[in-house]
Amino acid sequence: MSPKAKLNNEGQFHKMAHAVQFDREKCIGCNSCVMTCKNIGIGFLKLEEKGDKKHVEFSEDPCVDCIYCGQCTNLCPVDAIYEQKEIKAVEKALKVKGKTVIVQMGPSVRASIGEEFGQPPGTNISGHMFSALRELGFDKIFDVTMGADITTMAEAEELVDRIKNKGPLPMFTSCCPSWVKYIEFYHPELIPNLTTARSPHIHSGGAYKTWWAEKEGINPKDIIVVSIMPCTSKKNEAKHEKFKIKGLNPVDHVITTKEAAALLKKHSIDPMKLKPGKVDTCGQFSGAGIIYGASGGVMESALRSTHFYLTGKELKKIDYKEVRDTQSIKKATVKIGDHRLNVAVVYLTMNAAPIIDEIKKNPKAYDYIEVMACPGGCIGGGGQPLRTNMKKIEERKKSLYSIDSKMKIRKAHQNPVVREFFDGYIAKLTEKEQSAILHTSYSKSKKFTS
Ligand code: SF4
Ligand code: SF4
């Protein structure tokens, strides 16, 4: 045991829930992770002692806790802080006989994973990735972006309901589990403001283990769902008991963009050497789902469908450029029919703090607020290729908006797969059964101790 471990009187590893892991043996006390955690507005990590006794410690303050965003992993020069790996679990799943193994890639991953294979940031390699994942042995290539379309439908319907029935407003997005943890831990009094819609990969994972399993005549117990996400927090989210549908987790394993690249490299698969393939039919998605990967995208997708639900008319000018991120806090007033919605789009919890203060002083200041914990949204997520910086984030963002602009279907409610899921399956279920697939609940969070 190293002197550092003795000093801390703990083992070699410190786990932040199921998301991130810190290795005391590797840490050289460079302070990068401590500064990052401070700069995002959390301050869970601290540097203690001086000289060769310098080491990272974890806040014991009962009012401070990690939100699992993984931003601290981005600058570590010795890989002492990293995502909790699930590569071996995925390899094992691919070898189990009699199982249907589904893979689904998060919207932002297609614009960043190319960096691991020599492509400039923002290169869209989705077609190459579909082929590479097929080559790796997955039975079905679906997409979290389809789940994002389900989320948009659930969230837009809820927003319309809250607008018509006087709240509670503002409604907060809940796709980012780090933001959810922030509210549950730091501001539990605002839990009623979080939309009850589940997050995209939980929605699609649930859809595949219910609607799709029934359609294909497969026992849901024989389906394994693997999500490739830009995010360490999604690893922890997928483990929540509250998401279980008939005893099964919608998602079985989450690997980050970095882990997915490492897995492909381990098996000598270079996506760029393969002919671009296609997503399988039930993974089809809209442009609205694609922009979920960038800050402002969740709100814009929801607004495109909210317009339809509120006015009964389709939007002619699809782009809501006023909610597209150019700043870490973006405020706008959006007109939908007779309604004027005051909205805010924020990235980093540090920037959410002043908005929360504003709401506490004036609860009517906003109608709808999107917060993502990572810089620029998921394109800057803690599981993205190292070293993410604002220049790379900008290129990845441009790529997602470009993909959306070229798609034939750019509104979630026009995605035929999602329509089939809602009209042909969800509509026939009881309210309780529908809720078990589409919605969730939240509770005041206690400090996590590993
Ligand atoms: S995961 Fe996020 S909140 Fe937790 S220590 Fe790292 S930077 Fe801080
Ligand atoms: S912003 Fe995206 S990548 Fe970052 S913690 Fe939230 S969901 Fe994960």
Short mmCIF file of C-alpha atoms and ligand atoms in Angstrom, two decimals:
data_model
loop_
_atom_site.label_atom_id
_atom_site.label_comp_id
_atom_site.label_asym_id
_atom_site.label_seq_id
_atom_site.Cartn_x
_atom_site.Cartn_y
_atom_site.Cartn_z
CA MET A 1 0.00 0.00 0.00
CA SER A 2 1.37 3.42 -0.97
CA PRO A 3 1.93 6.21 1.60
CA LYS A 4 -0.99 8.03 -0.05
CA ALA A 5 -3.33 5.12 0.63
CA LYS A 6 -2.13 4.93 4.24
CA LEU A 7 -2.76 8.65 4.65
CA ASN A 8 -6.35 8.24 3.52
CA ASN A 9 -6.85 5.07 5.51
CA GLU A 10 -8.88 3.70 2.58
CA GLY A 11 -8.31 1.19 -0.22
CA GLN A 12 -6.70 1.89 -3.57
CA PHE A 13 -9.91 2.75 -5.39
CA HIS A 14 -12.64 5.27 -4.63
CA LYS A 15 -15.82 4.77 -6.60
CA MET A 16 -18.27 7.56 -7.37
CA ALA A 17 -21.42 5.40 -7.47
CA HIS A 18 -21.31 3.32 -10.69
CA ALA A 19 -19.87 6.14 -12.80
CA VAL A 20 -16.28 7.13 -12.09
CA GLN A 21 -13.36 5.51 -10.28
CA PHE A 22 -10.29 7.09 -8.69
CA ASP A 23 -7.02 5.15 -8.33
CA ARG A 24 -4.90 6.46 -5.47
CA GLU A 25 -1.84 4.48 -6.59
CA LYS A 26 -1.70 6.18 -9.99
CA CYS A 27 -2.53 9.74 -8.86
CA ILE A 28 0.41 12.19 -8.97
CA GLY A 29 -1.49 15.03 -7.24
CA CYS A 30 -1.41 17.33 -10.30
CA ASN A 31 -4.66 19.03 -9.23
CA SER A 32 -6.32 18.90 -12.70
CA CYS A 33 -9.37 16.93 -11.58
CA VAL A 34 -9.75 19.05 -8.44
CA MET A 35 -9.77 22.27 -10.48
CA THR A 36 -12.18 20.85 -13.06
CA CYS A 37 -14.64 19.74 -10.39
CA LYS A 38 -14.38 23.18 -8.76
CA ASN A 39 -14.83 24.99 -12.10
CA ILE A 40 -18.01 23.11 -12.98
CA GLY A 41 -19.46 24.34 -9.69
CA ILE A 42 -19.35 21.16 -7.57
CA GLY A 43 -16.07 21.02 -5.59
CA PHE A 44 -16.35 17.38 -4.50
CA LEU A 45 -12.61 16.78 -4.96
CA LYS A 46 -9.89 18.53 -2.96
CA LEU A 47 -6.10 18.47 -2.83
CA GLU A 48 -4.64 17.81 0.61
CA GLU A 49 -1.15 18.09 2.13
CA LYS A 50 1.94 19.39 0.28
CA GLY A 51 5.07 18.11 -1.50
CA ASP A 52 5.22 14.34 -1.95
CA LYS A 53 2.33 13.88 0.48
CA LYS A 54 0.02 15.79 -1.86
CA HIS A 55 -3.06 13.74 -2.70
CA VAL A 56 -6.66 13.98 -3.77
CA GLU A 57 -9.41 13.60 -1.17
CA PHE A 58 -13.19 13.61 -1.32
CA SER A 59 -15.37 16.15 0.36
CA GLU A 60 -16.81 14.95 3.64
CA ASP A 61 -19.13 17.95 3.77
CA PRO A 62 -22.64 16.45 4.00
CA CYS A 63 -23.86 19.24 1.71
CA VAL A 64 -21.42 18.44 -1.14
CA ASP A 65 -21.63 15.38 -3.38
CA CYS A 66 -20.40 14.18 -6.77
CA ILE A 67 -22.88 14.37 -9.66
CA TYR A 68 -21.08 11.62 -11.69
CA CYS A 69 -20.48 13.81 -14.77
CA GLY A 70 -16.95 12.49 -15.36
CA GLN A 71 -15.54 15.90 -16.30
CA CYS A 72 -12.66 15.21 -13.87
CA THR A 73 -11.47 12.39 -16.17
CA ASN A 74 -10.81 14.70 -19.12
CA LEU A 75 -7.48 16.23 -18.10
CA CYS A 76 -5.87 13.59 -15.86
CA PRO A 77 -2.34 13.07 -17.31
CA VAL A 78 -1.91 9.57 -15.79
CA ASP A 79 -5.40 8.08 -16.17
CA ALA A 80 -5.87 7.93 -12.40
CA ILE A 81 -9.53 8.95 -12.65
CA TYR A 82 -11.70 7.28 -15.28
CA GLU A 83 -15.06 5.74 -16.09
CA GLN A 84 -15.93 2.43 -14.39
CA LYS A 85 -15.21 0.10 -17.29
CA GLU A 86 -17.78 -2.31 -18.72
CA ILE A 87 -15.86 -3.55 -21.77
CA LYS A 88 -15.40 -7.08 -20.37
CA ALA A 89 -19.10 -7.31 -19.46
CA VAL A 90 -20.03 -6.38 -23.05
CA GLU A 91 -17.59 -8.94 -24.49
CA LYS A 92 -19.12 -11.57 -22.21
CA ALA A 93 -22.66 -10.59 -23.28
CA LEU A 94 -21.70 -11.02 -26.94
CA LYS A 95 -20.64 -14.62 -26.26
CA VAL A 96 -23.74 -15.78 -24.34
CA LYS A 97 -25.74 -18.26 -26.40
CA GLY A 98 -29.49 -17.74 -26.89
CA LYS A 99 -29.44 -13.97 -26.21
CA THR A 100 -30.31 -11.16 -28.60
CA VAL A 101 -27.75 -8.44 -27.99
CA ILE A 102 -28.84 -4.94 -29.03
CA VAL A 103 -26.48 -1.99 -29.27
CA GLN A 104 -27.66 1.61 -29.35
CA MET A 105 -25.42 4.65 -29.87
CA GLY A 106 -26.11 8.04 -28.26
CA PRO A 107 -26.78 10.95 -30.67
CA SER A 108 -23.50 12.77 -29.96
CA VAL A 109 -21.25 9.70 -30.27
CA ARG A 110 -21.40 9.66 -34.09
CA ALA A 111 -19.81 13.14 -34.20
CA SER A 112 -16.94 12.38 -31.78
CA ILE A 113 -15.86 8.71 -31.97
CA GLY A 114 -14.13 9.33 -35.33
CA GLU A 115 -11.46 11.25 -33.36
CA GLU A 116 -10.32 7.86 -31.99
CA PHE A 117 -9.83 6.64 -35.57
CA GLY A 118 -7.89 9.61 -36.97
CA GLN A 119 -10.85 11.73 -38.11
CA PRO A 120 -11.17 15.46 -37.37
CA PRO A 121 -13.61 16.40 -34.56
CA GLY A 122 -17.17 16.57 -35.84
CA THR A 123 -16.78 13.93 -38.57
CA ASN A 124 -20.05 12.00 -38.72
CA ILE A 125 -19.10 8.33 -38.89
CA SER A 126 -22.50 6.85 -38.02
CA GLY A 127 -22.66 4.58 -41.10
CA HIS A 128 -19.15 3.24 -40.43
CA MET A 129 -20.08 2.68 -36.77
CA PHE A 130 -23.22 0.71 -37.68
CA SER A 131 -21.03 -1.62 -39.80
CA ALA A 132 -18.32 -1.86 -37.12
CA LEU A 133 -20.83 -2.78 -34.40
CA ARG A 134 -22.35 -5.42 -36.66
CA GLU A 135 -18.86 -6.80 -37.29
CA LEU A 136 -18.24 -6.94 -33.54
CA GLY A 137 -21.18 -9.33 -33.23
CA PHE A 138 -24.20 -7.33 -32.08
CA ASP A 139 -27.46 -8.88 -33.30
CA LYS A 140 -29.35 -5.62 -33.69
CA ILE A 141 -28.05 -2.15 -34.40
CA PHE A 142 -30.55 0.29 -32.97
CA ASP A 143 -30.00 3.89 -31.83
CA VAL A 144 -30.51 5.97 -28.69
CA THR A 145 -31.64 8.73 -31.09
CA MET A 146 -34.88 6.76 -31.57
CA GLY A 147 -35.20 6.87 -27.76
CA ALA A 148 -34.67 10.63 -27.91
CA ASP A 149 -37.71 10.82 -30.18
CA ILE A 150 -39.74 8.90 -27.57
CA THR A 151 -38.47 11.30 -24.88
CA THR A 152 -39.49 14.29 -27.00
CA MET A 153 -43.02 12.92 -27.38
CA ALA A 154 -43.38 12.25 -23.63
CA GLU A 155 -41.79 15.56 -22.66
CA ALA A 156 -43.71 17.71 -25.17
CA GLU A 157 -47.03 16.19 -24.06
CA GLU A 158 -46.15 16.92 -20.44
CA LEU A 159 -45.12 20.50 -21.26
CA VAL A 160 -48.44 21.10 -23.03
CA ASP A 161 -50.30 19.63 -20.04
CA ARG A 162 -48.38 21.84 -17.60
CA ILE A 163 -49.02 24.93 -19.77
CA LYS A 164 -52.75 24.19 -20.00
CA ASN A 165 -53.18 23.14 -16.38
CA LYS A 166 -51.08 25.82 -14.71
CA GLY A 167 -47.90 24.02 -13.89
CA PRO A 168 -45.80 23.29 -12.07
CA LEU A 169 -43.67 25.56 -14.23
CA PRO A 170 -40.94 26.07 -15.20
CA MET A 171 -40.57 22.50 -16.38
CA PHE A 172 -36.98 21.23 -16.27
CA THR A 173 -35.54 18.69 -18.73
CA SER A 174 -34.33 15.45 -17.13
CA CYS A 175 -32.25 13.75 -19.86
CA CYS A 176 -29.01 14.53 -18.05
CA PRO A 177 -28.70 12.27 -14.98
CA SER A 178 -26.05 14.56 -13.50
CA TRP A 179 -28.50 17.46 -13.59
CA VAL A 180 -31.15 15.21 -12.03
CA LYS A 181 -28.71 14.23 -9.26
CA TYR A 182 -27.90 17.94 -8.78
CA ILE A 183 -31.59 18.75 -8.24
CA GLU A 184 -32.23 15.67 -6.05
CA PHE A 185 -29.24 16.43 -3.85
CA TYR A 186 -28.78 20.21 -3.87
CA HIS A 187 -32.31 21.51 -4.57
CA PRO A 188 -34.85 18.77 -3.72
CA GLU A 189 -37.53 21.44 -3.27
CA LEU A 190 -37.46 21.81 -7.09
CA ILE A 191 -38.09 18.10 -7.82
CA PRO A 192 -41.70 18.82 -8.97
CA ASN A 193 -40.23 20.94 -11.77
CA LEU A 194 -38.37 18.02 -13.38
CA THR A 195 -40.25 16.43 -16.27
CA THR A 196 -41.32 12.88 -15.42
CA ALA A 197 -40.17 11.71 -18.88
CA ARG A 198 -37.42 9.06 -18.70
CA SER A 199 -34.16 9.72 -20.53
CA PRO A 200 -33.57 8.61 -24.17
CA HIS A 201 -31.56 5.39 -23.72
CA ILE A 202 -33.86 4.27 -20.87
CA HIS A 203 -36.87 4.96 -23.12
CA SER A 204 -35.48 3.05 -26.13
CA GLY A 205 -34.11 0.21 -23.96
CA GLY A 206 -37.59 -0.11 -22.41
CA ALA A 207 -39.26 0.01 -25.83
CA TYR A 208 -37.00 -2.78 -27.12
CA LYS A 209 -37.70 -5.01 -24.10
CA THR A 210 -41.48 -4.52 -24.36
CA TRP A 211 -42.92 -3.43 -27.73
CA TRP A 212 -40.12 -4.81 -29.92
CA ALA A 213 -39.78 -8.06 -27.93
CA GLU A 214 -43.53 -8.71 -28.32
CA LYS A 215 -43.42 -7.87 -32.03
CA GLU A 216 -40.49 -10.23 -32.61
CA GLY A 217 -41.73 -12.97 -30.26
CA ILE A 218 -38.61 -12.76 -28.10
CA ASN A 219 -38.66 -13.24 -24.33
CA PRO A 220 -37.48 -9.87 -22.89
CA LYS A 221 -35.30 -11.87 -20.47
CA ASP A 222 -33.29 -13.00 -23.50
CA ILE A 223 -32.53 -9.45 -24.65
CA ILE A 224 -29.36 -7.63 -23.59
CA VAL A 225 -29.21 -3.89 -24.32
CA VAL A 226 -25.87 -2.08 -24.52
CA SER A 227 -25.78 1.72 -24.76
CA ILE A 228 -22.77 3.61 -26.15
CA MET A 229 -22.92 6.99 -24.45
CA PRO A 230 -20.78 10.14 -24.20
CA CYS A 231 -21.41 10.01 -20.49
CA THR A 232 -20.21 8.41 -17.26
CA SER A 233 -23.38 9.42 -15.42
CA LYS A 234 -25.49 7.22 -17.72
CA LYS A 235 -23.66 4.20 -16.27
CA ASN A 236 -25.06 5.02 -12.87
CA GLU A 237 -28.49 5.96 -14.24
CA ALA A 238 -28.90 2.56 -15.96
CA LYS A 239 -28.47 0.79 -12.60
CA HIS A 240 -31.43 2.56 -10.93
CA GLU A 241 -34.01 0.07 -9.62
CA LYS A 242 -36.80 2.58 -10.31
CA PHE A 243 -36.48 2.10 -14.09
CA LYS A 244 -37.10 -1.65 -14.01
CA ILE A 245 -39.97 -2.87 -16.19
CA LYS A 246 -41.36 -6.23 -15.03
CA GLY A 247 -38.14 -6.81 -13.09
CA LEU A 248 -35.79 -6.03 -15.99
CA ASN A 249 -33.46 -3.06 -16.43
CA PRO A 250 -34.17 -1.31 -19.75
CA VAL A 251 -30.39 -1.06 -20.32
CA ASP A 252 -27.93 -3.74 -19.18
CA HIS A 253 -24.56 -2.14 -19.91
CA VAL A 254 -23.33 1.36 -20.70
CA ILE A 255 -19.96 1.95 -22.32
CA THR A 256 -18.59 5.41 -23.06
CA THR A 257 -17.50 6.67 -26.48
CA LYS A 258 -13.90 6.03 -25.38
CA GLU A 259 -14.69 2.48 -24.24
CA ALA A 260 -16.52 1.73 -27.51
CA ALA A 261 -13.44 2.84 -29.47
CA ALA A 262 -11.18 0.74 -27.20
CA LEU A 263 -13.45 -2.29 -27.68
CA LEU A 264 -13.32 -1.96 -31.48
CA LYS A 265 -9.54 -1.48 -31.44
CA LYS A 266 -9.11 -4.53 -29.17
CA HIS A 267 -10.93 -6.60 -31.80
CA SER A 268 -8.93 -4.98 -34.65
CA ILE A 269 -11.98 -3.28 -36.14
CA ASP A 270 -11.41 0.11 -37.72
CA PRO A 271 -14.83 1.57 -38.64
CA MET A 272 -13.22 3.78 -41.29
CA LYS A 273 -12.10 0.69 -43.22
CA LEU A 274 -15.69 -0.60 -43.47
CA LYS A 275 -18.38 0.40 -45.94
CA PRO A 276 -21.01 2.58 -44.20
CA GLY A 277 -23.99 0.48 -43.08
CA LYS A 278 -27.52 1.30 -41.97
CA VAL A 279 -29.29 1.29 -38.63
CA ASP A 280 -31.84 -1.56 -38.29
CA THR A 281 -35.44 -0.53 -39.00
CA CYS A 282 -36.65 -0.24 -35.39
CA GLY A 283 -33.76 2.06 -34.57
CA GLN A 284 -34.79 4.72 -37.09
CA PHE A 285 -34.66 8.27 -35.81
CA SER A 286 -35.45 11.89 -36.68
CA GLY A 287 -33.23 14.97 -36.90
CA ALA A 288 -34.87 16.19 -33.70
CA GLY A 289 -33.32 13.22 -31.88
CA ILE A 290 -29.88 13.89 -33.33
CA ILE A 291 -29.61 17.40 -31.87
CA TYR A 292 -30.14 16.02 -28.34
CA GLY A 293 -26.36 15.71 -28.27
CA ALA A 294 -25.85 19.49 -28.18
CA SER A 295 -26.88 21.99 -25.51
CA GLY A 296 -30.27 23.42 -26.53
CA GLY A 297 -31.13 20.36 -28.62
CA VAL A 298 -33.48 18.71 -26.13
CA MET A 299 -35.48 21.91 -25.84
CA GLU A 300 -35.57 22.52 -29.60
CA SER A 301 -36.77 18.96 -30.25
CA ALA A 302 -39.48 19.32 -27.62
CA LEU A 303 -40.55 22.73 -29.02
CA ARG A 304 -40.90 21.30 -32.56
CA SER A 305 -43.43 18.76 -31.22
CA THR A 306 -44.96 21.10 -28.60
CA HIS A 307 -45.92 23.40 -31.48
CA PHE A 308 -47.86 20.56 -33.09
CA TYR A 309 -49.53 19.48 -29.84
CA LEU A 310 -50.48 23.05 -28.82
CA THR A 311 -51.67 24.42 -32.17
CA GLY A 312 -52.57 21.25 -34.12
CA LYS A 313 -50.45 22.62 -36.95
CA GLU A 314 -47.04 21.53 -38.20
CA LEU A 315 -44.19 24.03 -37.85
CA LYS A 316 -43.14 25.42 -41.22
CA LYS A 317 -39.89 27.01 -40.08
CA ILE A 318 -38.42 24.08 -38.16
CA ASP A 319 -35.30 25.63 -36.64
CA TYR A 320 -35.56 27.31 -33.24
CA LYS A 321 -32.21 29.07 -33.60
CA GLU A 322 -32.97 31.23 -30.55
CA VAL A 323 -32.43 28.24 -28.23
CA ARG A 324 -29.26 27.04 -29.93
CA ASP A 325 -26.32 27.41 -27.73
CA THR A 326 -23.81 30.14 -28.27
CA GLN A 327 -23.44 30.91 -24.60
CA SER A 328 -23.37 28.83 -21.41
CA ILE A 329 -26.65 30.51 -20.40
CA LYS A 330 -29.08 31.29 -23.18
CA LYS A 331 -32.45 32.95 -22.55
CA ALA A 332 -35.22 33.46 -25.11
CA THR A 333 -38.94 34.02 -25.55
CA VAL A 334 -40.52 31.57 -27.98
CA LYS A 335 -43.94 32.17 -29.54
CA ILE A 336 -46.09 29.08 -30.09
CA GLY A 337 -49.61 29.90 -31.29
CA ASP A 338 -51.10 32.22 -28.66
CA HIS A 339 -48.50 31.26 -26.10
CA ARG A 340 -45.25 33.03 -25.34
CA LEU A 341 -42.84 30.74 -23.53
CA ASN A 342 -39.89 32.11 -21.59
CA VAL A 343 -37.13 29.56 -21.85
CA ALA A 344 -33.54 29.13 -20.71
CA VAL A 345 -30.84 26.75 -21.93
CA VAL A 346 -27.87 26.18 -19.66
CA TYR A 347 -24.78 24.01 -19.56
CA LEU A 348 -22.69 23.29 -16.44
CA THR A 349 -24.39 23.23 -13.05
CA MET A 350 -22.28 26.27 -12.13
CA ASN A 351 -24.39 28.24 -14.63
CA ALA A 352 -27.63 26.67 -13.41
CA ALA A 353 -27.11 28.14 -9.92
CA PRO A 354 -27.98 31.78 -10.89
CA ILE A 355 -31.05 30.58 -12.84
CA ILE A 356 -32.21 28.64 -9.78
CA ASP A 357 -31.74 31.76 -7.64
CA GLU A 358 -33.79 33.71 -10.18
CA ILE A 359 -36.62 31.14 -10.09
CA LYS A 360 -36.66 31.19 -6.30
CA LYS A 361 -37.15 34.97 -6.38
CA ASN A 362 -39.59 34.91 -9.30
CA PRO A 363 -41.18 31.47 -9.91
CA LYS A 364 -42.85 32.83 -13.07
CA ALA A 365 -39.62 33.94 -14.72
CA TYR A 366 -39.48 30.87 -17.01
CA ASP A 367 -41.76 28.23 -18.48
CA TYR A 368 -39.21 25.68 -19.65
CA ILE A 369 -35.53 25.17 -18.78
CA GLU A 370 -32.95 22.78 -20.24
CA VAL A 371 -29.83 22.03 -18.22
CA MET A 372 -26.97 19.73 -19.25
CA ALA A 373 -24.11 19.20 -16.81
CA CYS A 374 -21.32 19.05 -19.38
CA PRO A 375 -19.80 21.88 -21.46
CA GLY A 376 -21.81 22.27 -24.69
CA GLY A 377 -24.08 19.37 -23.58
CA CYS A 378 -23.34 15.67 -24.22
CA ILE A 379 -20.91 16.52 -27.05
CA GLY A 380 -18.64 17.65 -24.20
CA GLY A 381 -19.55 14.66 -21.98
CA GLY A 382 -17.19 13.00 -19.52
CA GLY A 383 -17.03 9.82 -21.65
CA GLN A 384 -16.01 11.51 -24.89
CA PRO A 385 -12.57 11.10 -26.49
CA LEU A 386 -9.79 12.86 -24.57
CA ARG A 387 -8.92 15.76 -24.42
CA THR A 388 -12.19 17.49 -25.11
CA ASN A 389 -11.97 21.26 -25.47
CA MET A 390 -14.35 24.01 -26.63
CA LYS A 391 -12.95 23.94 -30.19
CA LYS A 392 -13.72 20.23 -30.53
CA ILE A 393 -17.12 20.76 -28.90
CA GLU A 394 -17.94 23.43 -31.50
CA GLU A 395 -17.05 21.07 -34.40
CA ARG A 396 -19.07 18.19 -32.90
CA LYS A 397 -22.03 20.56 -32.43
CA LYS A 398 -21.90 21.80 -36.04
CA SER A 399 -21.90 18.19 -37.21
CA LEU A 400 -25.10 17.33 -35.29
CA TYR A 401 -27.00 20.38 -36.60
CA SER A 402 -25.77 19.58 -40.12
CA ILE A 403 -27.04 15.97 -39.86
CA ASP A 404 -30.42 17.27 -38.63
CA SER A 405 -30.70 19.85 -41.43
CA LYS A 406 -30.26 17.12 -44.07
CA MET A 407 -32.76 14.64 -42.65
CA LYS A 408 -36.17 14.06 -44.25
CA ILE A 409 -37.87 13.64 -40.86
CA ARG A 410 -36.94 16.39 -38.42
CA LYS A 411 -39.74 16.12 -35.85
CA ALA A 412 -40.00 13.31 -33.31
CA HIS A 413 -43.77 12.89 -33.73
CA GLN A 414 -43.26 12.19 -37.45
CA ASN A 415 -40.86 9.28 -36.85
CA PRO A 416 -42.86 6.24 -38.12
CA VAL A 417 -41.12 3.84 -35.70
CA VAL A 418 -41.98 6.02 -32.73
CA ARG A 419 -45.57 6.40 -34.04
CA GLU A 420 -45.86 2.62 -34.24
CA PHE A 421 -44.54 2.31 -30.68
CA PHE A 422 -47.01 4.88 -29.31
CA ASP A 423 -50.09 4.17 -31.46
CA GLY A 424 -49.70 0.44 -31.89
CA TYR A 425 -48.38 -0.52 -28.44
CA ILE A 426 -48.43 2.19 -25.74
CA ALA A 427 -52.01 3.28 -26.56
CA LYS A 428 -53.30 -0.24 -25.76
CA LEU A 429 -51.75 -0.35 -22.28
CA THR A 430 -53.31 0.78 -19.00
CA GLU A 431 -52.16 4.13 -17.63
CA LYS A 432 -50.04 2.35 -15.02
CA GLU A 433 -48.36 0.16 -17.64
CA GLN A 434 -47.71 3.19 -19.88
CA SER A 435 -46.18 5.06 -16.99
CA ALA A 436 -43.85 2.15 -16.15
CA ILE A 437 -42.32 2.51 -19.63
CA LEU A 438 -42.46 6.27 -20.22
CA HIS A 439 -42.23 8.02 -16.85
CA THR A 440 -40.19 8.12 -13.67
CA SER A 441 -40.17 9.74 -10.25
CA TYR A 442 -37.52 11.47 -8.18
CA SER A 443 -36.59 11.66 -4.52
CA LYS A 444 -34.33 13.66 -2.27
CA SER A 445 -30.87 12.15 -2.67
CA LYS A 446 -28.57 11.22 0.20
CA LYS A 447 -24.81 11.65 -0.08
CA PHE A 448 -23.25 8.63 -1.78
CA THR A 449 -20.41 6.96 0.06
CA SER A 450 -18.33 4.27 -1.64
S1 SF4 B 1 -17.63 13.16 -11.66
FE1 SF4 B 1 -18.06 15.40 -11.87
S2 SF4 B 1 -18.83 16.00 -9.84
FE2 SF4 B 1 -17.86 13.98 -9.58
S3 SF4 B 1 -15.77 14.41 -8.97
FE3 SF4 B 1 -15.74 14.26 -11.20
S4 SF4 B 1 -16.03 16.38 -11.95
FE4 SF4 B 1 -16.61 16.34 -9.77
S1 SF4 B 2 -24.41 16.55 -20.13
FE1 SF4 B 2 -24.67 14.64 -21.21
S2 SF4 B 2 -22.69 13.65 -20.98
FE2 SF4 B 2 -22.74 15.22 -19.41
S3 SF4 B 2 -23.51 14.19 -17.57
FE3 SF4 B 2 -25.27 15.10 -18.64
S4 SF4 B 2 -26.07 13.47 -19.92
FE4 SF4 B 2 -23.99 12.89 -19.32
#
